[in-house]
Each structure stands twice: as C-alpha cells, then as structure tokens.
Amino acid sequence: MTKNAKLQDWLKQAVAMCQPDRVRWCDGSKAEYDEMIDLLLRSGAALKLDPRRRPHSYLVRSDPGDVARVEDRTFICSEHEQDAGPTNNWRDPAEMKATLTGLFTGCMRGRTLYVIPFSMGPIGSPIAYAGVQLTDSPYVVANMRIMTRTGQPVLDALGDRDFVPCLHSVGMPLNPGQKDAAWPCNTDHKYIVHFPETREIWSFGSGYGGNALLGKKCLALRIATVMARDEGWLAEHMLILKLTNPAGRSHYICGAFPSACGKTNLAMMRPALAGWKVETLGDDIAWMRFGDDGRLYAFNPEAGFFGVAPGTNERSNPNAMTTLREDVIFTNCALTPDGDVWWEEMTDALPERLTDWRGQPWTRDLKTNAAHPNARFTVSASQCPVMAPEWQNPHGVPISAILFGGRRATVVPLVQEAWDWNYGTFLGSTMGSEKTAAATGKVGVLRRDPMAMLPFCGYNMADYWAHWLRIGKHSGARLPRMYLVNWFRKGAGGDYLWPGFGENARVLKWIFERCEGTAKAVETPIGRLPAEGELDLSGMDVSREDLAELLHVDTAGWLGDAAEMREYLAQFGSRVPTELWAELEALENRLKASA
Ligand code: GTP
Ligand code: SPV
Ligand code: MN
C-alpha cells in the first residue's frame, strides 16, 4: 500500500467516476498473474497451450476490431494546438476531459478496477520513472506484469514522489446478469489520449497492445518525449544492442525503425559472421541521457517484449524462438491441432489445418492469413538467451552509433553514414517507411516517419527536431555516429535484394569498424558509403548486380525524395529548425552537382 497523496486522491476520483464493483491493488505476484490468466481462460479470451509443446503459455484472441494501435484515435491534448503540431491529432484539453469524463462515467460497472503501480526502468534507478495504471482488463494486468516492473517495491520506491497517472478502460460496462464478451472493448468509441502539460494518460475502448499497455508507447514515449524535451534527454523508439568483435571489443548501438520494421530482430540477431556477437538490451524503447563523460547513455525502460510474431522463425530469429519456448502470452496467433501456436513463416511448410486467429477452421487452400499480421507475443526479457548482463544497469550503456531505418523498396541504400550530428538528425527527421500492420490503416504506403516517432512524439515534431539538434550542441558531448540503413530494398522482381536478419551483421561490422576508425568509406552526395571491399561479404551469395543496386546512389530517386521532404517539412512552417532546411538544401545541391 501507499501513502502517496496524489495516488490516493486520483484513485478516489477514478473510482467515483468509473464505478467499478471492486478495487484491487496488484502486487505483481505470480499468484496474481495466474489468477488473471484464469479469468481469461474462463471468459473464453484465452486458451491454454499444450504444456508438452509450450509450457505455461496461452493464446489470447482479441476482438477482430481491436487488433492494433489506432493512430487516428490517438490524441495529444496540449493547451495550444501548435504544441501538438500538424502530425498529431489535437483536441482542446478541457473539451477532451469533458468527453472522456462522459465516457468513463460508469464504464467499469460490473467489473474490477485493478491498480497497477509500475516502473519504467529498474526500480529505484535514478533515471527510471513510475506510472500507475488503473484498468478493468485482466489481460492488461497480466501483460503489464511481463512488460514492466510492478508491485509493492514500486510503491516503496515511489514514496510520495510524482508519477504518471494512466487511466484505462475497455469501455464496456456490464449490467447485472449481462454475459461478458470474451474480449471486451468498445466498437464505437476509442480514445488514446495524452495531456502533455499535466502528464496524464486516459485510454478508452481498446484492450490491445500500445492502446492499452500504457507504460509503453503512451508513457515511455509520448509523455516521456515531453519530459525529455524539458529535461535535456531523449526518449526514443529504439532498440539497444551490444556488438562484440572477435577480439572481444564491444560497442553499444541504438536503432530507430518504425513499428514492425525490424527492431526486435536486429536486437536479438545471431550474426552471420563467425566470431561476432550480438547481445540484447532492448527491442523497442530507449531512454538516453548524457553521462559525465559527455557520452549518451541508453537504457531500456521495459522489462519484456511485446513482439511481432509473423516472420519469426529458427532462421530469421533463433533467439526469439528460444525466448518463446515457455511462459508466453500469444495474442492473435493461429492454433495448431496439437495445441501449439503458429504464424506465417514460422515453418517452411504450411500446416494443413489450423484454427485461425479468429477461432475459425483454416486450411492451407484458403490462402488467408492464419495469424493476424500484427499477432504478437508477450514475454519477459529475462527469457531471452542473449540478454546482455548489463541490460538492467540503472545508468545505461554508452552509445557509439545510432541507426535510422525504414522499409524502402527503392532509393535508400543498404547503409550510409552521416558526416555529423546535424546531417544525421536531418536523415532521421526526413526518413520514410512503408506502413505496416502495427497500426490500423492501409499497409505499404510510403510515409515520412521521423526517427520512427511519427505516432509516438508527444509534442510538435518540429520542436522535437530542434530538441535533437540541441542535444548535438551539449557542451562536452562525445556524440554517437549516425547511420541510415535499409534492409528492405527490392529488385525489379519485387524480391528483397538483401537477405536481412543475421546477415545484417555485415552492416553492423562496418559500422563497428567505422566507430573504431578502421573501416574505409567513400564520400557520396548522400553520405559516406562502404568503400569497395569494406563490407564483409565472406560466405554470402549475393550477386554483384544486387550488391551494386544495394549500394547505388540513386541521384534521381534522392532528388525526388528531397522534393517530398521539402513538402513534408513545409507543413511545420516556421517551427522547422533552420539547420534542417540548410541540410536539405546542401543535399539537393550535392545531388544536382553530381547528376
Ligand atoms: P514493433 O514491435 O512494432 O515496434 O516492431 P519491430 O521494429 O521490433 O519489428 P520486428 O523486428 O518485430 O520485425 C517486424 C517484421 O519485419 C517481422 O515480420 C520480421 O520478420 C521482419 N523483418 C525484421 N528484420 C528484417 C530484415 O532484416 N529483413 C526482412 N526482409 N524482414 C525483416
Ligand atoms: C509498435 O506498434 O511500435 C509496437 C507495438 O511496438 S504496440 O505496443 O502495440 O505499440
Ligand atoms: Mn514499437
């Protein structure tokens, strides 16, 4: 329990508004987790997988209308519209509070309100931050226990300090005697709402992922970006990995890739190069601060992975497959006849018969997805066989390089290095990626996704770029090198030119050796690319033509992209830092001069 006055007051108000039948403080125990799972089993939301195949693991099926983040229902309610910026949905905070108060009034009738104190970052770490989530979803309680540090130790460390209040409801009150839905949610009203000035989160109507596990995107990104801006640090949609060369030297690398664009896979990679080692520190979010030595130190505020299942297999991500052997919550995967899960590309051969993610019989001649494309696993990071021992270091690890990358079928080469922080910030700010199933909407459309933060920045994106540029001017800073990478370049036939996954180690090796000062690069109008023979391709069968294409500087393509970037930046008006315009102009001039 706690004497925290803010928590007591807020809880009292929330209970009065939501009118739950019961209030329950979560202690984060295994017994409590088992109880939540039991509720899910009994409601029909979850199935127990065969313990001989997948011990202590469950398959949960969501409502078919509640399968991903809802970006069009995500709001940043700053006092001034300009402070949310053109890429966020803005509503007046007072009006939004009134709307939400209407929706939340009585919304937990017939249900239990769970109080989940959680810490983003190791409990008691000077750079961790606490939140408290109130929710009526046992699925959320179970997932939060895996994804964050929860329970009494969080309250003890919190004392009477401040925290981020996170109010969540699936938005489906129960009348007396009314039968509950297996996956309760609200079809008509979904609101994922952030109040950046007062640092509050209200989420209504969805039980899925980033909509409902409020420590993740809502707190550790959208609200944290605002705190980071005010306090001089960075809250980013980035993986953190440790790369060690055969001689035993290590560098830590962060990478920003949009949703479902390869963070988990890169973070857990088994390198294709003998003697090289990758260890994982985080797969989705990094908080970074300057250390006394002027370096940026990153740590992962989460304690688990909420990872994309489709595409994961023994070849693409063997470490994830090991992580998933037991104690996993799978959501929206398919079910095999022998009581295990399956998803697209899990096995080379398509199973003959399955139960699909909706619970319908599936046969391979149907040619539909058996698992939802945004099917996910929730699993504790401690189960990953390649976690770096220092992943829970309360001060983080010093970062040598930052990668930016998206899905680009054309134009962007396999890797390019920025000359300096400002150009790297420009490359990150203007990066594009083809949309994935991680959010609702049309898949495959190219959109600008600055630093992979388009859906996750809690304030005006242009001010966020200015913040990045300010970080680069930190006195005494010894800044990481910056890179743009692209594993998703396609050939004329529509196939990926680069094998990706473990083979990405070849690119990481070049980056490592750039950090060490030993690898050579060639200057091009778009940045520094690996010099002839500098990318280690030993034991790999990529054709000369494909390689040429992967490292080709597509001048016309880049000029077209630059024109799009100009249009994109223009929508932010005078808030765009002049440095970014200068970088764009210089890029265009270099491209024209080389054309
Ligand atoms: P979020 O959890 O949504 O933030 O995603 P993420 O960035 O962690 O993406 P993840 O690593 O889960 O990858 C998403 C999808 O991309 C999976 O289906 C992977 O199989 C696929 N993928 C990852 N890395 C590569 C790669 O190097 N090449 C190719 N072709 N596909 C990849
Ligand atoms: C993402 O969409 O970037 C995710 C999954 O990491 S979710 O938690 O649903 O946001
Ligand atoms: Mn993510």
XYZ file of C-alpha atoms and ligand atoms in Angstrom:
638
model
C 0.000 0.000 0.000
C 0.997 3.619 -0.223
C 0.593 6.977 1.470
C 1.206 8.805 -1.814
C -1.382 11.592 -1.600
C -1.691 12.167 -5.332
C -2.288 8.467 -5.885
C -4.883 8.257 -3.109
C -6.793 11.292 -4.395
C -6.683 10.264 -8.024
C -7.793 6.728 -7.227
C -10.712 8.030 -5.184
C -11.853 10.237 -8.084
C -11.389 7.465 -10.636
C -13.426 5.020 -8.553
C -16.210 7.567 -8.138
C -16.252 8.165 -11.896
C -15.789 4.617 -13.231
C -17.980 2.938 -10.581
C -16.274 -0.473 -10.559
C -17.779 -3.230 -8.418
C -14.411 -3.794 -6.745
C -10.976 -2.216 -6.438
C -7.928 -4.409 -6.313
C -4.330 -3.407 -5.721
C -1.978 -5.500 -7.817
C 1.078 -6.888 -6.083
C 2.783 -8.175 -9.225
C 2.971 -11.713 -7.854
C 2.956 -14.938 -9.821
C -0.221 -15.961 -8.000
C -1.937 -12.809 -9.168
C -0.755 -13.414 -12.747
C -2.149 -16.953 -12.608
C -5.427 -15.577 -11.346
C -5.641 -13.124 -14.253
C -4.887 -15.904 -16.707
C -7.586 -17.979 -15.066
C -10.098 -15.170 -15.608
C -9.082 -15.021 -19.280
C -9.415 -18.783 -19.621
C -12.850 -18.739 -18.064
C -14.101 -15.814 -20.172
C -13.013 -17.644 -23.313
C -10.457 -14.985 -24.305
C -7.534 -17.330 -23.662
C -6.667 -20.956 -24.354
C -4.008 -22.904 -22.546
C -1.473 -24.304 -24.999
C -0.380 -27.908 -24.676
C 2.190 -27.842 -21.852
C 4.239 -30.529 -23.593
C 4.754 -28.183 -26.524
C 4.580 -24.735 -24.970
C 4.679 -24.875 -21.168
C 2.889 -22.194 -19.142
C 1.763 -20.441 -22.322
C -1.546 -19.092 -23.546
C -3.177 -17.981 -26.759
C -5.457 -14.980 -26.487
C -7.798 -13.921 -29.281
C -8.778 -10.279 -29.380
C -11.924 -8.862 -30.863
C -11.368 -8.720 -34.671
C -11.907 -4.963 -34.490
C -9.259 -4.454 -31.822
C -6.006 -5.729 -33.310
C -3.525 -2.834 -33.477
C -2.745 0.700 -32.392
C -5.339 3.204 -33.577
C -3.355 6.240 -34.683
C -6.411 8.158 -35.856
C -7.901 7.780 -32.353
C -4.694 8.863 -30.588
C -4.700 12.428 -29.281
C -2.205 14.904 -27.894
C -4.180 17.429 -25.859
C -1.753 20.252 -25.224
C -3.068 23.675 -24.200
C -2.159 25.064 -27.626
C -2.801 23.226 -30.880
C 0.550 24.380 -32.241
C 2.305 22.453 -29.478
C 0.843 19.185 -30.751
C 1.786 20.065 -34.326
C 0.361 19.009 -37.679
C 1.217 15.297 -37.361
C -0.666 14.726 -34.112
C -4.424 14.717 -33.549
C -5.132 17.609 -31.229
C -8.149 18.401 -29.088
C -8.646 21.125 -26.523
C -7.745 19.547 -23.158
C -10.828 20.831 -21.335
C -13.163 19.642 -24.087
C -11.414 16.285 -24.242
C -11.640 15.890 -20.465
C -15.374 16.554 -20.702
C -15.788 13.983 -23.486
C -13.729 11.413 -21.609
C -15.474 12.052 -18.328
C -18.734 11.256 -20.098
C -17.339 8.019 -21.485
C -15.596 6.934 -18.269
C -18.605 7.617 -16.043
C -19.904 4.210 -15.025
C -17.614 2.486 -17.542
C -16.381 -0.139 -15.054
C -19.771 -1.170 -13.695
C -19.803 -4.911 -13.131
C -16.010 -5.070 -13.312
C -12.952 -4.882 -11.093
C -10.688 -1.857 -11.162
C -7.089 -3.012 -10.895
C -4.420 -0.662 -9.574
C -1.049 -1.398 -11.187
C 1.921 0.574 -9.911
C 4.762 0.145 -12.407
C 8.266 1.374 -13.004
C 9.690 2.166 -16.420
C 13.299 1.230 -15.776
C 14.861 -0.684 -12.878
C 13.048 0.104 -9.626
C 14.887 2.808 -7.750
C 17.151 3.719 -10.696
C 17.739 7.494 -10.747
C 16.554 7.558 -14.348
C 13.525 5.291 -14.015
C 10.034 6.774 -13.912
C 6.923 5.432 -12.228
C 3.404 5.234 -13.512
C 0.227 3.844 -12.048
C -2.286 2.259 -14.372
C -5.891 1.812 -13.391
C -7.559 -0.731 -15.650
C -10.555 -3.038 -15.844
C -8.726 -5.577 -18.033
C -7.152 -8.734 -16.554
C -5.311 -9.130 -19.896
C -3.642 -5.784 -19.257
C -2.745 -6.768 -15.684
C -1.092 -9.969 -16.910
C 0.757 -8.200 -19.723
C 1.916 -5.302 -17.547
C 3.490 -7.793 -15.141
C 5.672 -9.016 -18.013
C 6.318 -5.696 -19.749
C 7.139 -3.561 -16.697
C 8.362 -3.893 -13.146
C 5.264 -3.920 -10.957
C 4.119 -4.378 -7.393
C 4.827 -3.135 -3.885
C 8.545 -2.396 -4.462
C 7.435 0.223 -6.988
C 5.231 1.912 -4.392
C 8.034 1.735 -1.830
C 10.441 3.418 -4.244
C 7.778 5.934 -5.263
C 7.170 7.226 -1.749
C 5.313 10.499 -2.152
C 7.050 11.460 -5.406
C 5.241 12.209 -8.649
C 4.149 9.569 -11.153
C 2.201 9.450 -14.413
C -1.471 8.579 -13.847
C -2.657 6.176 -16.564
C -6.394 5.543 -16.622
C -7.587 2.718 -18.838
C -10.909 1.076 -19.534
C -12.004 -1.355 -22.204
C -15.165 0.742 -22.241
C -17.748 -1.974 -21.812
C -19.666 -1.827 -18.529
C -21.710 -4.866 -17.564
C -25.307 -4.700 -16.452
C -26.347 -7.106 -13.707
C -26.621 -10.564 -15.252
C -25.141 -9.465 -18.587
C -22.763 -12.005 -20.084
C -19.306 -10.596 -20.691
C -17.640 -10.664 -24.097
C -14.541 -12.853 -24.363
C -12.563 -9.746 -25.366
C -14.493 -6.733 -24.126
C -13.835 -3.459 -25.914
C -15.832 -0.569 -27.302
C -16.578 -0.707 -31.022
C -17.891 2.826 -31.308
C -15.561 4.834 -29.124
C -11.798 4.538 -28.880
C -9.659 7.281 -27.372
C -5.931 7.078 -26.618
C -5.354 10.447 -25.010
C -2.329 12.267 -23.648
C -2.234 15.504 -21.698
C 1.411 16.532 -22.034
C 1.353 19.537 -19.704
C -0.264 17.696 -16.807
C 1.386 14.417 -17.816
C -1.719 12.258 -17.727
C -2.924 9.407 -19.914
C -6.533 8.352 -20.491
C -7.247 5.376 -22.719
C -10.742 4.151 -23.553
C -12.263 1.406 -25.641
C -9.331 -0.827 -26.653
C -7.565 -3.678 -24.882
C -4.780 -4.169 -27.431
C -1.029 -3.515 -27.139
C 0.082 0.065 -27.271
C -3.515 1.246 -26.869
C -3.841 -0.454 -23.510
C -0.411 -1.241 -22.008
C 0.038 2.376 -21.078
C 3.613 2.178 -19.812
C 4.826 1.532 -23.335
C 4.009 3.999 -26.119
C 1.853 6.333 -24.010
C 4.188 6.843 -21.056
C 7.656 5.730 -22.158
C 7.333 7.551 -25.491
C 4.600 10.187 -25.806
C 4.716 11.555 -22.246
C 8.438 10.794 -21.874
C 9.306 12.812 -25.000
C 7.819 15.838 -23.270
C 9.756 15.202 -20.061
C 12.903 14.566 -22.120
C 12.475 17.841 -24.004
C 12.107 19.749 -20.728
C 14.976 17.949 -19.002
C 17.531 17.581 -21.812
C 17.395 13.865 -22.627
C 15.921 11.609 -25.325
C 13.007 9.136 -25.236
C 13.132 7.112 -28.443
C 11.511 4.261 -30.373
C 14.821 2.400 -30.481
C 16.354 -0.981 -29.859
C 19.602 -1.209 -27.900
C 22.198 -3.863 -28.730
C 25.748 -4.726 -27.776
C 28.049 -5.752 -30.585
C 31.288 -7.561 -29.771
C 34.005 -8.304 -32.308
C 36.161 -11.461 -32.396
C 38.852 -9.636 -30.406
C 36.363 -9.034 -27.581
C 35.878 -5.305 -28.072
C 32.303 -4.027 -27.737
C 30.190 -1.121 -28.905
C 26.595 -0.337 -27.963
C 24.268 0.645 -30.779
C 20.739 2.071 -30.817
C 18.401 1.767 -33.773
C 15.161 3.557 -34.625
C 12.961 1.601 -37.025
C 9.209 2.157 -37.376
C 6.732 -0.349 -35.979
C 7.212 -3.841 -37.427
C 10.373 -2.795 -39.290
C 12.958 -4.943 -37.557
C 13.968 -3.687 -34.099
C 13.284 -6.937 -32.251
C 15.034 -8.930 -34.957
C 18.117 -6.726 -35.041
C 18.342 -6.571 -31.257
C 18.344 -10.380 -30.932
C 20.275 -11.183 -34.078
C 22.529 -14.188 -34.424
C 25.313 -12.733 -36.592
C 26.127 -14.487 -39.861
C 29.790 -13.566 -39.302
C 31.870 -16.016 -37.286
C 33.295 -14.618 -34.057
C 30.922 -11.659 -33.884
C 28.390 -11.481 -31.084
C 25.158 -9.521 -30.645
C 23.540 -9.204 -27.237
C 20.214 -7.559 -26.473
C 19.477 -4.678 -24.123
C 16.140 -3.538 -25.505
C 13.902 -4.098 -28.539
C 11.515 -1.141 -28.644
C 12.274 1.850 -26.445
C 15.453 3.623 -25.332
C 15.824 6.477 -22.902
C 19.144 8.286 -23.364
C 20.977 10.770 -21.185
C 24.405 12.348 -21.163
C 26.900 10.865 -18.758
C 29.621 12.889 -17.055
C 31.980 11.792 -19.820
C 29.827 13.506 -22.459
C 28.611 10.259 -23.970
C 24.951 9.364 -24.404
C 23.914 6.511 -22.103
C 20.869 4.472 -23.091
C 18.661 2.148 -21.120
C 15.556 0.138 -21.830
C 12.627 1.225 -19.644
C 10.732 -2.007 -20.329
C 11.083 -5.465 -18.783
C 9.612 -7.581 -21.576
C 8.981 -7.865 -25.287
C 5.649 -7.309 -26.997
C 6.963 -8.552 -30.314
C 5.632 -9.232 -33.797
C 5.072 -12.985 -34.258
C 4.721 -13.377 -38.069
C 8.084 -13.747 -39.764
C 9.761 -15.075 -36.602
C 11.401 -18.481 -37.101
C 14.513 -20.517 -36.356
C 16.362 -18.970 -39.280
C 15.248 -15.332 -39.026
C 15.370 -15.035 -35.230
C 16.505 -18.177 -33.402
C 17.000 -16.253 -30.159
C 13.385 -15.123 -30.196
C 12.280 -18.708 -30.821
C 14.260 -19.782 -27.732
C 12.791 -16.896 -25.732
C 9.319 -18.117 -26.686
C 9.701 -21.733 -25.551
C 7.644 -21.255 -22.402
C 5.849 -18.696 -20.246
C 4.442 -16.655 -23.108
C 1.184 -14.871 -23.825
C 0.488 -15.094 -27.552
C -2.155 -12.797 -28.980
C -3.924 -13.374 -32.309
C -1.696 -16.220 -33.444
C -3.130 -19.353 -35.071
C -3.612 -22.601 -33.138
C -2.318 -25.977 -34.332
C -4.343 -29.183 -33.923
C -1.845 -30.353 -31.293
C -2.286 -27.310 -29.105
C 0.617 -25.093 -30.120
C 0.710 -21.693 -31.833
C 1.592 -20.995 -35.448
C 2.068 -17.893 -37.540
C 3.075 -17.072 -41.100
C 6.662 -18.082 -41.899
C 7.105 -19.893 -38.579
C 7.748 -23.116 -40.506
C 8.847 -23.719 -44.097
C 5.882 -25.952 -44.796
C 2.387 -24.579 -44.369
C 0.417 -26.672 -41.893
C -2.504 -28.461 -43.451
C -5.012 -27.467 -40.857
C -5.162 -24.783 -38.180
C -7.565 -22.689 -36.197
C -7.028 -19.127 -37.360
C -6.628 -16.056 -35.147
C -10.386 -15.527 -35.132
C -11.011 -19.091 -33.942
C -12.218 -20.305 -37.352
C -11.124 -23.548 -39.020
C -8.327 -22.854 -41.503
C -6.925 -24.979 -44.292
C -3.992 -24.020 -46.449
C -6.007 -23.818 -49.642
C -7.883 -20.876 -48.091
C -4.766 -18.737 -48.711
C -5.779 -16.306 -45.951
C -3.547 -15.296 -43.028
C -3.872 -17.842 -40.247
C -2.312 -15.460 -37.735
C -3.177 -11.768 -37.784
C -0.271 -9.812 -39.383
C 0.039 -7.897 -36.099
C -0.126 -11.043 -33.930
C 2.251 -10.623 -31.012
C 3.969 -12.398 -28.144
C 4.399 -11.020 -24.648
C 7.411 -12.447 -22.902
C 9.824 -11.470 -20.165
C 13.168 -10.115 -21.400
C 14.887 -12.338 -18.862
C 13.951 -15.358 -21.006
C 15.980 -14.123 -23.963
C 19.179 -16.212 -24.135
C 21.278 -13.285 -25.383
C 20.329 -10.515 -22.964
C 23.477 -8.522 -22.184
C 24.146 -8.891 -18.452
C 24.211 -5.081 -18.136
C 20.711 -4.627 -19.569
C 19.381 -3.652 -16.152
C 22.269 -1.313 -15.360
C 20.477 1.637 -13.714
C 22.665 4.174 -15.531
C 22.500 2.652 -19.013
C 25.266 1.944 -21.510
C 27.294 4.394 -23.660
C 26.084 4.524 -27.245
C 28.606 4.539 -30.114
C 26.187 4.631 -33.047
C 22.558 5.432 -33.805
C 20.833 3.769 -36.756
C 17.748 5.036 -38.541
C 15.965 2.746 -40.939
C 12.641 2.028 -42.548
C 11.098 -0.105 -45.226
C 12.163 1.407 -48.520
C 11.696 -0.722 -51.642
C 13.662 1.884 -53.611
C 16.076 4.849 -53.332
C 17.663 4.341 -49.880
C 20.856 2.224 -49.997
C 21.797 -0.557 -47.596
C 23.794 1.806 -45.401
C 25.081 5.342 -45.393
C 26.912 7.269 -42.706
C 26.150 10.867 -41.746
C 29.069 13.283 -41.591
C 27.937 14.798 -38.351
C 25.085 15.083 -35.846
C 23.148 17.711 -37.801
C 23.130 15.703 -41.009
C 22.268 12.563 -39.045
C 19.402 14.409 -37.406
C 18.270 15.533 -40.864
C 18.368 11.948 -42.173
C 16.359 10.770 -39.173
C 13.907 13.665 -39.409
C 13.092 13.026 -43.051
C 13.221 9.229 -43.138
C 10.369 7.396 -44.801
C 8.920 3.923 -44.416
C 6.176 1.853 -45.977
C 3.345 1.351 -43.493
C 2.954 -1.986 -41.667
C 0.120 -3.768 -39.841
C 1.250 -2.500 -36.423
C -1.316 0.279 -36.732
C -4.691 0.191 -38.408
C -4.816 1.621 -41.949
C -3.516 0.751 -45.397
C -0.308 -1.285 -45.416
C 2.553 -0.496 -47.813
C 2.024 3.228 -48.324
C 5.213 5.271 -48.046
C 5.042 7.898 -45.346
C 7.582 10.095 -43.601
C 8.212 8.676 -40.145
C 10.782 10.927 -38.441
C 13.085 8.899 -36.185
C 10.345 6.198 -36.277
C 8.471 8.529 -33.907
C 5.605 9.778 -36.077
C 2.956 8.041 -33.905
C 4.863 8.482 -30.645
C 6.000 12.095 -30.247
C 4.018 13.874 -27.534
C 4.610 17.352 -28.937
C 5.230 19.259 -32.167
C 7.530 17.147 -34.349
C 9.453 20.235 -35.495
C 10.195 21.145 -31.866
C 11.349 17.571 -31.408
C 13.854 18.009 -34.236
C 15.031 21.221 -32.586
C 15.493 19.232 -29.395
C 17.647 16.682 -31.233
C 19.764 19.498 -32.665
C 20.093 20.984 -29.168
C 21.296 17.626 -27.846
C 24.036 17.809 -30.507
C 25.238 21.097 -29.014
C 25.525 19.761 -25.454
C 28.780 21.082 -24.063
C 31.479 18.448 -23.930
C 29.314 15.978 -25.862
C 31.024 12.961 -27.430
C 28.228 12.082 -29.783
C 27.411 8.738 -31.400
C 27.904 8.337 -35.138
C 24.690 8.207 -37.161
C 23.593 5.925 -39.997
C 20.676 5.420 -42.335
C 20.136 1.742 -43.143
C 17.643 -0.147 -45.302
C 17.216 -3.931 -45.207
C 14.101 -3.740 -47.385
C 15.350 -2.687 -50.813
C 13.559 -4.664 -53.542
C 14.682 -5.717 -57.005
C 12.686 -5.399 -60.206
C 11.038 -8.760 -59.495
C 9.730 -7.494 -56.149
C 12.013 -9.666 -54.001
C 14.207 -8.287 -51.234
C 17.746 -7.718 -52.547
C 19.300 -8.170 -49.127
C 18.782 -11.347 -47.061
C 18.495 -9.351 -43.827
C 18.307 -10.786 -40.284
C 21.659 -12.382 -39.261
C 23.237 -11.072 -42.455
C 22.661 -7.526 -41.184
C 25.724 -8.233 -39.028
C 27.781 -7.380 -42.108
C 26.489 -3.839 -41.973
C 26.897 -3.703 -38.199
C 30.508 -4.828 -38.611
C 31.245 -1.943 -40.980
C 29.606 0.474 -38.531
C 31.593 -1.022 -35.630
C 34.816 -0.591 -37.573
C 33.864 2.981 -38.503
C 33.498 3.628 -34.770
C 36.937 2.097 -34.250
C 38.340 4.184 -37.102
C 39.457 1.171 -39.120
C 36.884 0.826 -41.953
C 37.031 2.938 -45.087
C 34.198 4.881 -46.669
C 33.604 6.753 -49.895
C 32.094 10.213 -49.973
C 28.856 10.472 -51.958
C 26.250 13.238 -52.181
C 24.036 11.420 -49.644
C 26.693 10.447 -47.122
C 29.558 8.038 -46.650
C 29.074 4.562 -48.085
C 31.263 1.488 -47.571
C 34.336 1.677 -49.810
C 34.901 -1.134 -52.321
C 35.589 -4.353 -50.430
C 34.865 -2.851 -46.989
C 31.552 -4.628 -46.495
C 32.406 -8.144 -45.342
C 30.566 -10.454 -47.749
C 32.515 -13.600 -46.925
C 30.460 -16.756 -47.220
C 27.488 -14.932 -48.659
C 25.942 -15.423 -52.057
C 24.688 -12.017 -53.073
C 25.140 -11.295 -56.780
C 27.383 -8.448 -57.961
C 24.376 -6.785 -59.590
C 22.274 -6.941 -56.429
C 25.148 -5.573 -54.383
C 25.674 -2.753 -56.845
C 21.990 -1.928 -56.597
C 22.084 -2.051 -52.787
C 24.969 0.415 -52.623
C 23.941 2.534 -55.592
C 23.360 6.241 -55.089
C 20.110 6.819 -56.943
C 20.536 10.502 -57.703
C 17.196 10.962 -59.437
C 15.434 8.977 -56.726
C 17.038 11.068 -53.998
C 16.142 14.316 -55.781
C 12.548 13.090 -55.873
C 12.735 12.202 -52.194
C 14.250 15.581 -51.378
C 11.316 17.296 -53.073
C 8.961 15.230 -50.905
C 10.989 16.090 -47.809
C 10.663 19.789 -48.687
C 6.901 19.456 -48.856
C 6.838 17.438 -45.654
C 8.909 19.950 -43.696
C 6.899 22.865 -45.046
C 3.770 21.810 -43.168
C 5.547 22.646 -39.901
C 6.042 26.271 -41.015
C 8.392 28.461 -39.053
C 8.899 25.821 -36.362
C 11.266 23.855 -38.626
C 14.818 24.436 -37.372
C 16.826 26.388 -39.952
C 19.557 23.729 -39.693
C 17.230 21.177 -41.322
C 16.439 23.475 -44.254
C 20.175 24.068 -44.647
C 20.875 20.321 -44.674
C 18.135 19.741 -47.250
C 19.438 22.495 -49.495
C 23.006 21.239 -49.237
C 21.845 17.706 -50.065
C 19.940 18.913 -53.121
C 22.947 20.928 -54.277
C 25.298 17.976 -53.911
C 22.862 15.746 -55.813
C 22.416 18.276 -58.631
C 26.162 18.797 -58.884
C 26.679 15.054 -59.288
C 23.804 14.478 -61.717
P 7.461 -3.078 -33.240
O 7.386 -4.056 -32.119
O 6.158 -2.934 -33.970
O 7.987 -1.747 -32.861
O 8.373 -3.742 -34.399
P 9.930 -4.074 -34.594
O 10.620 -2.889 -35.182
O 10.517 -4.667 -33.367
O 9.856 -5.162 -35.778
P 10.275 -6.707 -35.771
O 11.734 -6.907 -35.502
O 9.328 -7.440 -34.919
O 10.035 -7.089 -37.297
C 8.793 -6.984 -37.915
C 8.744 -7.801 -39.172
O 9.826 -7.468 -40.044
C 8.869 -9.299 -38.909
O 7.924 -9.965 -39.698
C 10.250 -9.642 -39.337
O 10.355 -10.950 -39.800
C 10.540 -8.605 -40.439
N 11.992 -8.287 -40.502
C 12.780 -7.955 -39.452
N 14.063 -7.773 -39.834
C 14.093 -7.999 -41.163
C 15.150 -7.976 -42.144
O 16.314 -7.715 -41.864
N 14.775 -8.257 -43.426
C 13.488 -8.544 -43.765
N 13.221 -8.803 -45.050
N 12.475 -8.585 -42.872
C 12.767 -8.319 -41.589
C 4.567 -0.673 -32.166
O 3.500 -0.596 -32.807
O 5.554 0.052 -32.433
C 4.721 -1.669 -31.085
C 3.547 -2.464 -30.712
O 5.792 -1.785 -30.521
S 2.429 -1.604 -29.678
O 2.805 -1.884 -28.290
O 1.078 -2.120 -29.947
O 2.502 -0.197 -29.916
Mn 7.328 -0.351 -31.301
